[in-house]
């Protein structure tokens, strides 16, 4: 029996890279999805397989995952390059915060914010960039660290060297809304990737989806993962009581509220709201928390 890494799932086939070759594989039996609907095997998974006489393979079982980005499903990743555009389409603060929550919930160890199309940016950068640079991930015991912000232009090739440095030897997922230029950034990193790109719709000012499936692409001793663009994101599976833990900048204040549990919304003597009033928690982050909490609660009662 051999081991390998799943690079892509397409048309009921898994494409698995072993130490020596790329094999087209099917699942052994009927591996079911888990209770949250996540596939038993997805891109990024390490698997055990049996090679058949015809040169194809059968996946026997997936090995334990380090983490799982849930939407789109990609396993065992080192970092996410969360890609937005400086313009066309404009950067949407709530959508950015929603993905940061998704990354934290999924156990992603690092998130880098990449702002593409800086050649289209106005002189004054969006205020949200300064806000999100102060959030980031923490361990719950100390102040949250920053989300690095990289400013690039795939059109002009600007900022690509700094981006390449962050990718070497890592499994990196590129994610973001449609039309921000994720595939263009990847093509600028390495022309051999030859990913399909699409223009932004003049009517709705959003991008057209050009990436259809998540696929691991070998790059600089690691892998790059281009993912289908998103325009919204379901977070209803998150337990409302767990949502505050998905905001690392809230961590120093959790457990210090008058009431336990505390939703940090309407309760008095709330440590999170006190930190908001003193400026230790940013208003944009707290508003995003409340918006997501309301959404989760609304869907839970339907």
mmCIF file of C-alpha atoms in Angstrom, residues 8-15 24-25 43 212-214:
data_model
loop_
_atom_site.group_PDB
_atom_site.id
_atom_site.type_symbol
_atom_site.label_atom_id
_atom_site.label_comp_id
_atom_site.label_asym_id
_atom_site.label_seq_id
_atom_site.Cartn_x
_atom_site.Cartn_y
_atom_site.Cartn_z
ATOM 1 C CA UNK A 8 -7.855 17.473 -6.990
ATOM 2 C CA UNK A 9 -11.300 15.907 -7.006
ATOM 3 C CA UNK A 10 -13.107 16.148 -10.339
ATOM 4 C CA UNK A 11 -15.846 14.127 -12.048
ATOM 5 C CA UNK A 12 -15.835 11.481 -9.283
ATOM 6 C CA UNK A 13 -12.068 10.917 -9.587
ATOM 7 C CA UNK A 14 -9.335 11.792 -7.100
ATOM 8 C CA UNK A 15 -5.963 12.818 -8.512
ATOM 9 C CA UNK A 24 -6.213 8.730 -10.941
ATOM 10 C CA UNK A 25 -8.135 7.061 -8.109
ATOM 11 C CA UNK A 43 -7.946 18.096 -1.810
ATOM 12 C CA UNK A 212 -14.360 25.681 -10.738
ATOM 13 C CA UNK A 213 -12.639 23.299 -8.326
ATOM 14 C CA UNK A 214 -9.970 23.522 -5.628
#
